[in-house]
Short mmCIF file of C-alpha atoms in Angstrom, two decimals:
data_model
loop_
_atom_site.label_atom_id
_atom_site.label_comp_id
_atom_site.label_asym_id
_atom_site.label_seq_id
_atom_site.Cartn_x
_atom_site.Cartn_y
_atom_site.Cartn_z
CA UNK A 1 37.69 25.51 19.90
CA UNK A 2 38.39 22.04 17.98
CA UNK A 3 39.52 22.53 14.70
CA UNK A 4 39.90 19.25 13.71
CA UNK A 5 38.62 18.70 10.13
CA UNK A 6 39.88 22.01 8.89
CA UNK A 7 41.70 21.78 5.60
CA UNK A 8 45.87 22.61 6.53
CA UNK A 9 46.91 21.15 2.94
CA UNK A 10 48.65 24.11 2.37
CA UNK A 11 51.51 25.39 -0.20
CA UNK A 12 54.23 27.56 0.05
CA UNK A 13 52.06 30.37 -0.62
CA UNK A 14 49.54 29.99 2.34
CA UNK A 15 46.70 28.76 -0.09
CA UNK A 16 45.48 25.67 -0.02
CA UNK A 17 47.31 23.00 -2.49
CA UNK A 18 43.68 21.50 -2.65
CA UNK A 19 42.11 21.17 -6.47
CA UNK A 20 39.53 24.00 -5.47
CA UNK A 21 41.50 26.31 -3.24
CA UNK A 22 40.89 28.67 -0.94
CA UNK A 23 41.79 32.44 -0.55
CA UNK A 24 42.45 31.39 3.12
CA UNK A 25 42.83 27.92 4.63
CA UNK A 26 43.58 27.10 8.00
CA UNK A 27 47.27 26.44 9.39
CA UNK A 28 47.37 23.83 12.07
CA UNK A 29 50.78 25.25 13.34
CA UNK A 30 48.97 28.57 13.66
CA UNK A 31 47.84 29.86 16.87
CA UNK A 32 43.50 29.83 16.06
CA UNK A 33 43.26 32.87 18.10
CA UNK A 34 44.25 34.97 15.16
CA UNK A 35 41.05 34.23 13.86
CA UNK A 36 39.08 34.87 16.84
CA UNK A 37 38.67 37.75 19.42
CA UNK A 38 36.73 38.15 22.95
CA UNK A 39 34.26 41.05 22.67
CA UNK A 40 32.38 41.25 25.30
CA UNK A 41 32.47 38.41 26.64
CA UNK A 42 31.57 36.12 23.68
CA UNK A 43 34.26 34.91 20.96
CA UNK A 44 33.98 36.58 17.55
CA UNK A 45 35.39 35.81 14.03
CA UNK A 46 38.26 38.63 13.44
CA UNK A 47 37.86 39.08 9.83
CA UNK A 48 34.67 40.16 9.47
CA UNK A 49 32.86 43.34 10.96
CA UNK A 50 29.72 43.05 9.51
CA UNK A 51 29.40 39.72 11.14
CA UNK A 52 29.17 40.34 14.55
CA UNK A 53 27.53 37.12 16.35
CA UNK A 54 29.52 34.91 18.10
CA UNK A 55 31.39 32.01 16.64
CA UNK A 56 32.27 30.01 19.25
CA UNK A 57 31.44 26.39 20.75
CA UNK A 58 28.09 28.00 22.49
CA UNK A 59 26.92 29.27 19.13
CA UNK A 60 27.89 26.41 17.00
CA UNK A 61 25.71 24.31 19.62
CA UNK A 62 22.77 26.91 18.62
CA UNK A 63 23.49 26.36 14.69
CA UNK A 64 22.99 22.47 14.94
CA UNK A 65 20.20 22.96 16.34
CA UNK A 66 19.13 25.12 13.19
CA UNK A 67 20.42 23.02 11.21
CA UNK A 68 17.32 20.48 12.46
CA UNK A 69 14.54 22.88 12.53
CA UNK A 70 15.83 23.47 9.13
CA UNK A 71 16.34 19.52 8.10
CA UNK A 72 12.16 19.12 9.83
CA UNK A 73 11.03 21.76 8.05
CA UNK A 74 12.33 20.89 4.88
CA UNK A 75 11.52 17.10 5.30
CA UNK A 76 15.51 16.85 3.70
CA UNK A 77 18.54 18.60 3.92
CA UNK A 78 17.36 20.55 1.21
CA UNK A 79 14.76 22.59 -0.84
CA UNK A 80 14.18 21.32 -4.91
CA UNK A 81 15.11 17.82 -4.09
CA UNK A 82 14.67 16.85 -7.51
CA UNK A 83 16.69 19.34 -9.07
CA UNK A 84 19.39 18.96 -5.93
CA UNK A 85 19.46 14.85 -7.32
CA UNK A 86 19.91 15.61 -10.57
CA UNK A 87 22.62 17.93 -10.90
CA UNK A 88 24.78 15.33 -7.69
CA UNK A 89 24.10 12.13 -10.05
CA UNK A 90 27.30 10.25 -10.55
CA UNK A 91 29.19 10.64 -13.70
CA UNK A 92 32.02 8.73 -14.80
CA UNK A 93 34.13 11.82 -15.87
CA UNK A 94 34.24 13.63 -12.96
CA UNK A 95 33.41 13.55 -8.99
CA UNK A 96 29.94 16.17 -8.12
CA UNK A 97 30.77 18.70 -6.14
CA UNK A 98 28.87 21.00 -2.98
CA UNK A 99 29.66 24.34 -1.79
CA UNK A 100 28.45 25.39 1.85
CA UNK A 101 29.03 29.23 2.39
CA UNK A 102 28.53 30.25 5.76
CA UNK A 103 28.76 26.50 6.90
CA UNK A 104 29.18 27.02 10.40
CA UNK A 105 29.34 24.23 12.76
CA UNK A 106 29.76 22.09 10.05
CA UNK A 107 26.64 19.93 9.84
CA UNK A 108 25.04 20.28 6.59
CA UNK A 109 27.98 19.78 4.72
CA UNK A 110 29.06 16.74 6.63
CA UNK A 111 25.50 15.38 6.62
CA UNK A 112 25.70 15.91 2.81
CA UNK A 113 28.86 14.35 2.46
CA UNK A 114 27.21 11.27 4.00
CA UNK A 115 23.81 10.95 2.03
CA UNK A 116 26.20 11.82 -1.34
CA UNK A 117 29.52 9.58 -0.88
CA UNK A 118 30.80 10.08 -4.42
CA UNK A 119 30.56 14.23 -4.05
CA UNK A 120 33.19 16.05 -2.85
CA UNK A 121 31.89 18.84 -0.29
CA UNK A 122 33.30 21.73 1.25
CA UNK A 123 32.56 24.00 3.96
CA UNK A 124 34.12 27.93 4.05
CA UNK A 125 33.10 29.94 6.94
CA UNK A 126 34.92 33.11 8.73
CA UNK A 127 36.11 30.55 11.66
CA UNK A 128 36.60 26.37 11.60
CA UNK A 129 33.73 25.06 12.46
CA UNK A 130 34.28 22.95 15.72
CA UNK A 131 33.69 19.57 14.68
CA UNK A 132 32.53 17.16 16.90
CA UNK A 133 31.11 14.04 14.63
CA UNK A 134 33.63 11.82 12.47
CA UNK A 135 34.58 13.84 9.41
CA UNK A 136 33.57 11.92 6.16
CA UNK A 137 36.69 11.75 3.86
CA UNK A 138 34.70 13.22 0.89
CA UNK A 139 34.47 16.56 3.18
CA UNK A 140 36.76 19.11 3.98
CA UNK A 141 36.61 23.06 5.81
CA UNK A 142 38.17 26.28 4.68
CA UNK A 143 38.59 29.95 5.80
CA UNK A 144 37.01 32.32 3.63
CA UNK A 145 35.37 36.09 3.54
CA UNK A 146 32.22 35.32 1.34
CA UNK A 147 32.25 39.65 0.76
CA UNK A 148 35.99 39.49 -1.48
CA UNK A 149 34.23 37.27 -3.75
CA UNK A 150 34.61 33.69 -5.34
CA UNK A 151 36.96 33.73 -8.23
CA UNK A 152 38.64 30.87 -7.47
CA UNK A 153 35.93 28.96 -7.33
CA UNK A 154 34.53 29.65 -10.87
CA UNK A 155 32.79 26.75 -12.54
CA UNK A 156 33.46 24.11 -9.46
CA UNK A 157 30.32 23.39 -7.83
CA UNK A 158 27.07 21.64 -9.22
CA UNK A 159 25.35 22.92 -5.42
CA UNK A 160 26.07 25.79 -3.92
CA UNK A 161 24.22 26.76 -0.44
CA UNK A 162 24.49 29.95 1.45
CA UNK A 163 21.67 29.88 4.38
CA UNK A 164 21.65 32.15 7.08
CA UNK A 165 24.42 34.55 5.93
CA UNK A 166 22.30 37.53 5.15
CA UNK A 167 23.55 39.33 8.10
CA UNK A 168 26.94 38.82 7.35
CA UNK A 169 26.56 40.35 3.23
CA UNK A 170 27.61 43.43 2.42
CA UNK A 171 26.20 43.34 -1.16
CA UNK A 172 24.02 40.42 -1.55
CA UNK A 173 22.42 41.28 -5.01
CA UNK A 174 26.15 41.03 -5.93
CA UNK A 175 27.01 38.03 -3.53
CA UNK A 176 24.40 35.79 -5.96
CA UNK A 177 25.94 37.20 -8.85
CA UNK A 178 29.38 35.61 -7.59
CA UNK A 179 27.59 32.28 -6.27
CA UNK A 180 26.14 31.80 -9.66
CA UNK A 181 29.77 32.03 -11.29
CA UNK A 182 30.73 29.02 -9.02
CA UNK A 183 28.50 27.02 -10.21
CA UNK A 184 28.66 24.73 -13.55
CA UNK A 185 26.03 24.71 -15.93
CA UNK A 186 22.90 22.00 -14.61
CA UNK A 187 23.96 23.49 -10.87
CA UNK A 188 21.54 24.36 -8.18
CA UNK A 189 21.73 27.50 -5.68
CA UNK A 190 20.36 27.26 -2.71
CA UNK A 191 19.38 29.73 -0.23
CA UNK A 192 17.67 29.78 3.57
CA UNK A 193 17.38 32.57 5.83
CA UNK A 194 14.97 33.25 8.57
CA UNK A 195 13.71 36.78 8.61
CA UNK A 196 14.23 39.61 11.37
CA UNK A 197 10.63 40.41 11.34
CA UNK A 198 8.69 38.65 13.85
CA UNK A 199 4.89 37.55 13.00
CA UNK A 200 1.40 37.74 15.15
CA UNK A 201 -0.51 35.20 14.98
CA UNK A 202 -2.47 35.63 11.97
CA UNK A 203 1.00 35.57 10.04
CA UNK A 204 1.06 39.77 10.11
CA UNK A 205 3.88 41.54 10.35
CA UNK A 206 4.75 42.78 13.80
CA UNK A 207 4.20 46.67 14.24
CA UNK A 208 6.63 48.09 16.17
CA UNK A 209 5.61 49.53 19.55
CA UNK A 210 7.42 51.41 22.41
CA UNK A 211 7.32 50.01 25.44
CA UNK A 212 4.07 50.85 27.41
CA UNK A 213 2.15 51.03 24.04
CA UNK A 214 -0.15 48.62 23.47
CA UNK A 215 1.28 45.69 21.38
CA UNK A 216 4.58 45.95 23.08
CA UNK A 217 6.68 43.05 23.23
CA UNK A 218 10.15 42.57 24.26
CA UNK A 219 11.29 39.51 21.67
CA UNK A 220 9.44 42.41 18.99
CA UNK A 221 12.20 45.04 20.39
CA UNK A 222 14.93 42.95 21.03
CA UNK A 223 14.95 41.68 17.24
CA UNK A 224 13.87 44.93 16.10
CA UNK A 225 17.07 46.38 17.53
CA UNK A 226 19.56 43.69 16.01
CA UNK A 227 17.81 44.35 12.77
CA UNK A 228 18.97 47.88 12.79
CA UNK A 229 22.47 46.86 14.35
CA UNK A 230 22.81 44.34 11.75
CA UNK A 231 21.44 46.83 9.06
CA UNK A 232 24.29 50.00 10.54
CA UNK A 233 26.97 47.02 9.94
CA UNK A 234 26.18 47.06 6.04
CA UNK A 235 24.35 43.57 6.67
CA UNK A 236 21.55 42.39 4.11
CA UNK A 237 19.29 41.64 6.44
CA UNK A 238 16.43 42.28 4.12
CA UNK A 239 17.69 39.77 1.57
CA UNK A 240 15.27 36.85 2.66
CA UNK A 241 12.47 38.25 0.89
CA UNK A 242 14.15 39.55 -1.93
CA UNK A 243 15.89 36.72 -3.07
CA UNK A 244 13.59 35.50 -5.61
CA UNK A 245 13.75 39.04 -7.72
CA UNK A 246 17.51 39.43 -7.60
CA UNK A 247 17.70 35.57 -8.29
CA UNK A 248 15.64 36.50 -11.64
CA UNK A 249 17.77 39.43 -12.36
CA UNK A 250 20.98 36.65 -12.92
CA UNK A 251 20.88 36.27 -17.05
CA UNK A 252 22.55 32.68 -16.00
CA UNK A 253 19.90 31.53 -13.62
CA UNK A 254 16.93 29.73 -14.43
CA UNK A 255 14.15 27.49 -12.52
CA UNK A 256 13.74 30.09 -9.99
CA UNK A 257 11.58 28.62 -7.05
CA UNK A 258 10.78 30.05 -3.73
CA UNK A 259 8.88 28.86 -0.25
CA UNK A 260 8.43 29.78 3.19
CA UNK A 261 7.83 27.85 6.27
CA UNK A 262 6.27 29.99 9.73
CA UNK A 263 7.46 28.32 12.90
CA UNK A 264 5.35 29.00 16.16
CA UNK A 265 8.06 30.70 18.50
CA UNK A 266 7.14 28.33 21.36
CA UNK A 267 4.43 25.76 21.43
CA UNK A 268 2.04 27.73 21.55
CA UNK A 269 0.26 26.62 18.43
CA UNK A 270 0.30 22.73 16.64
CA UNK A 271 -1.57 20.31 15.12
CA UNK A 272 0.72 17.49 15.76
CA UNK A 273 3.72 16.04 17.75
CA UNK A 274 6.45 16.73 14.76
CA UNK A 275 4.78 20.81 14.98
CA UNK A 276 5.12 21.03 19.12
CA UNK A 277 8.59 19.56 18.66
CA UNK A 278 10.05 22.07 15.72
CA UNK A 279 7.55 24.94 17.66
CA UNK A 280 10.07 23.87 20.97
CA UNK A 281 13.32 23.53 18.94
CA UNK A 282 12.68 27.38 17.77
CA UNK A 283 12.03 28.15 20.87
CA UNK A 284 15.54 27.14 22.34
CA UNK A 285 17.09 28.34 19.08
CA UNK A 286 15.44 31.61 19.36
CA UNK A 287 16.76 31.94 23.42
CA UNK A 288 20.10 30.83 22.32
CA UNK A 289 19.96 33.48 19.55
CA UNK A 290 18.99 36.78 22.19
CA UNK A 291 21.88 35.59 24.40
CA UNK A 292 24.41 36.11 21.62
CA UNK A 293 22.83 39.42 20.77
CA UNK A 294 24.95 41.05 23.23
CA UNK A 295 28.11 42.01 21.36
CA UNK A 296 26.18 42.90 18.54
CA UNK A 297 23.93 45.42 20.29
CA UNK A 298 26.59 46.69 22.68
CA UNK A 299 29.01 47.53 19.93
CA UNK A 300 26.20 49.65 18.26
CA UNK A 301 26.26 51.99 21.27
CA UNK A 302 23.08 50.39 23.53
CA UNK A 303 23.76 50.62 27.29
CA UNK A 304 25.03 47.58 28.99
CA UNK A 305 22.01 47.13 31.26
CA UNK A 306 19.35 48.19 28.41
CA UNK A 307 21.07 45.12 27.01
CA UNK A 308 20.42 43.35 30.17
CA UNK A 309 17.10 44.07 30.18
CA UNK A 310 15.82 43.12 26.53
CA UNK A 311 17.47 39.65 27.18
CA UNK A 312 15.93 38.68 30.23
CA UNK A 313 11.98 40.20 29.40
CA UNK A 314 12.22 38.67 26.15
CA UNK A 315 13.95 35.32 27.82
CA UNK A 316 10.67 35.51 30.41
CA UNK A 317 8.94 36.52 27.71
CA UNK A 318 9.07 33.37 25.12
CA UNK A 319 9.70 30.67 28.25
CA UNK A 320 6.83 31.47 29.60
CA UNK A 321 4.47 31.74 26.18
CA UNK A 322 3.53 35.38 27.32
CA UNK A 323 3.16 35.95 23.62
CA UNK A 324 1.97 34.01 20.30
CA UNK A 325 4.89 34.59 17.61
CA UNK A 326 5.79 32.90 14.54
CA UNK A 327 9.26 33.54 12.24
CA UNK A 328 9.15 32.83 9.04
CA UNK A 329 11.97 30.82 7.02
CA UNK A 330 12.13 32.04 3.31
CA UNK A 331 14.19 29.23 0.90
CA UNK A 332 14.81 30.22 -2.80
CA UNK A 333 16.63 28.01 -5.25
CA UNK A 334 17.54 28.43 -9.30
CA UNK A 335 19.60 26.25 -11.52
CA UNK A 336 22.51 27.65 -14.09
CA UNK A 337 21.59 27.60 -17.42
CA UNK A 338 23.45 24.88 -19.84
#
């Protein structure tokens, strides 16, 4: 893995000497593979057992490609553009700053370091993100645990993101409670997650079905099972649709706004050349997704070749359009009170 681009400004100490430090930041002169560990036969972060898809080059190939779908779908880089503009406006005192959580391979926060040159943005994830575009100089990459919390980040950030973390939250209720302390007053949250649940094609929740039953699909079971993997982890895999509630509960949150895009697994449905290409970009995401399923579902206790088997039906499955899905991509946003 590259980890060029990872913060290694480090003191004494082993925390970053940055102005917004880290609980962990990346050493250069250590050997990366204390962060990382080979369970069966993908790499996985090593700090983190709730987290348990891969996090190596493979992966961070399939989270780029989210990234898109998600830039597409959005028509931006982000949901509440206005409010997202207002609260990165230059000011003369001080420099706007943008917090990725869960940043991944990297690409939001260096694409947002690029359409906002005076902000300063940083990227924490359990792993560097393997960085393969020139770094901006206004961006930088630290190692953090999202689950022990954000204290030294208090009052730092005028955006904050976390998308597609749920899985990786032990306590997310509590996890927005600690992203809404990082943020200064006028700041936006931001959240994206695509849910579990797949949908039919009247946007209706999936029933689950054994196989032989009528109804049966294998994508259905093979997400079905990580759901409940993901769920015996301590994951908050349910999160996506509760956002908005819990985002109400927070006494320092205001402007709470919610959407949700469905995305045709497969082009199988579209009404235009911009739908057929997001419906195909899900499609390749989704594959790439059910191929790094496999630690996840063999740690849990599922047979090696009942592994086997959900990932090539539901592979045949969705390459071949044998069945008319959609997932759905839930975004919430608020903004902290002055």
């Amino acid at each position: 893995m590259d980890f060029s681009g990872v913060d290694d400004d480090t003191s004494s100490d082993g925390r970053s000497s940055s102005p917004i430090p880290s609980l962990y930041s990346f050493h250069s002169s250590l050997d990366g593979r204390l962060m990382l560990r080979n369970i069966y036969g993908r790499i996985l972060n090593n700090q983190n057992d709730t987290y348990f898809l891969p996090a190596d080059n493979e992966e961070h190939r399939r989270l780029d490609l989210q990234h898109h779908i998600y830039t597409i779908s959005l028509n931006g880089l982000y949901s509440a553009p206005d409010l997202v503009r207002r609260a990165l406006q230059p000011r003369p005192w001080s420099s706007p700053a943008v917090l990725d959580v869960g940043c991944g391979s990297g690409r939001w926060a260096i694409d947002m370091a690029n359409e906002f040159p005076h902000c300063e943005v940083v990227g924490i994830d359990l792993v560097p993100p393997n960085v393969q575009v020139p770094l901006p100089t206004n961006c930088r990459f630290e190692i953090d645990d999202a689950n022990l919390g954000f204290a030294h980040y208090r009052n730092s950030f005028d955006v904050v993101q976390a998308r597609a973390v749920s899985s990786g939250i032990r306590d997310y209720p509590w996890f927005l409670n600690e992203l809404a302390e990082v943020l200064r007053p006028g700041g936006v949250l931001l959240l994206g997650d695509g849910d579990m649940q797949i949908f039919d094609e009247t946007r209706q929740p999936i029933a689950y079905a054994e196989e032989g039953q009528p109804g049966f699909s294998w994508t259905h079971r093979i997400f079905f099972a990580a759901y409940n993997a993901m769920k015996s982890k301590g994951g908050s895999v349910d999160s996506p649709s509760m956002n908005p509630t819990w985002l109400r509960a927070i006494d320092s949150l205001t402007d709470v706004g919610w959407d949700k895009v469905f995305i045709p697994m497969g082009p199988w449905c579209y009404a235009s050349e911009r739908e057929r290409v997001v419906a195909e970009m899900l499609r390749a995401n989704a594959l790439s997704y059910i191929s790094g399923m496999g630690p996840l579902l063999l740690s849990e206790g599922y047979l090696p070749e009942r592994v086997a088997t959900m990932q090539r039906e539901a592979t045949a499955e969705l390459r071949e359009l044998r069945i008319n899905v959609y997932s759905r991509w839930s975004f919430a946003w608020a903004v902290k009170k002055y």
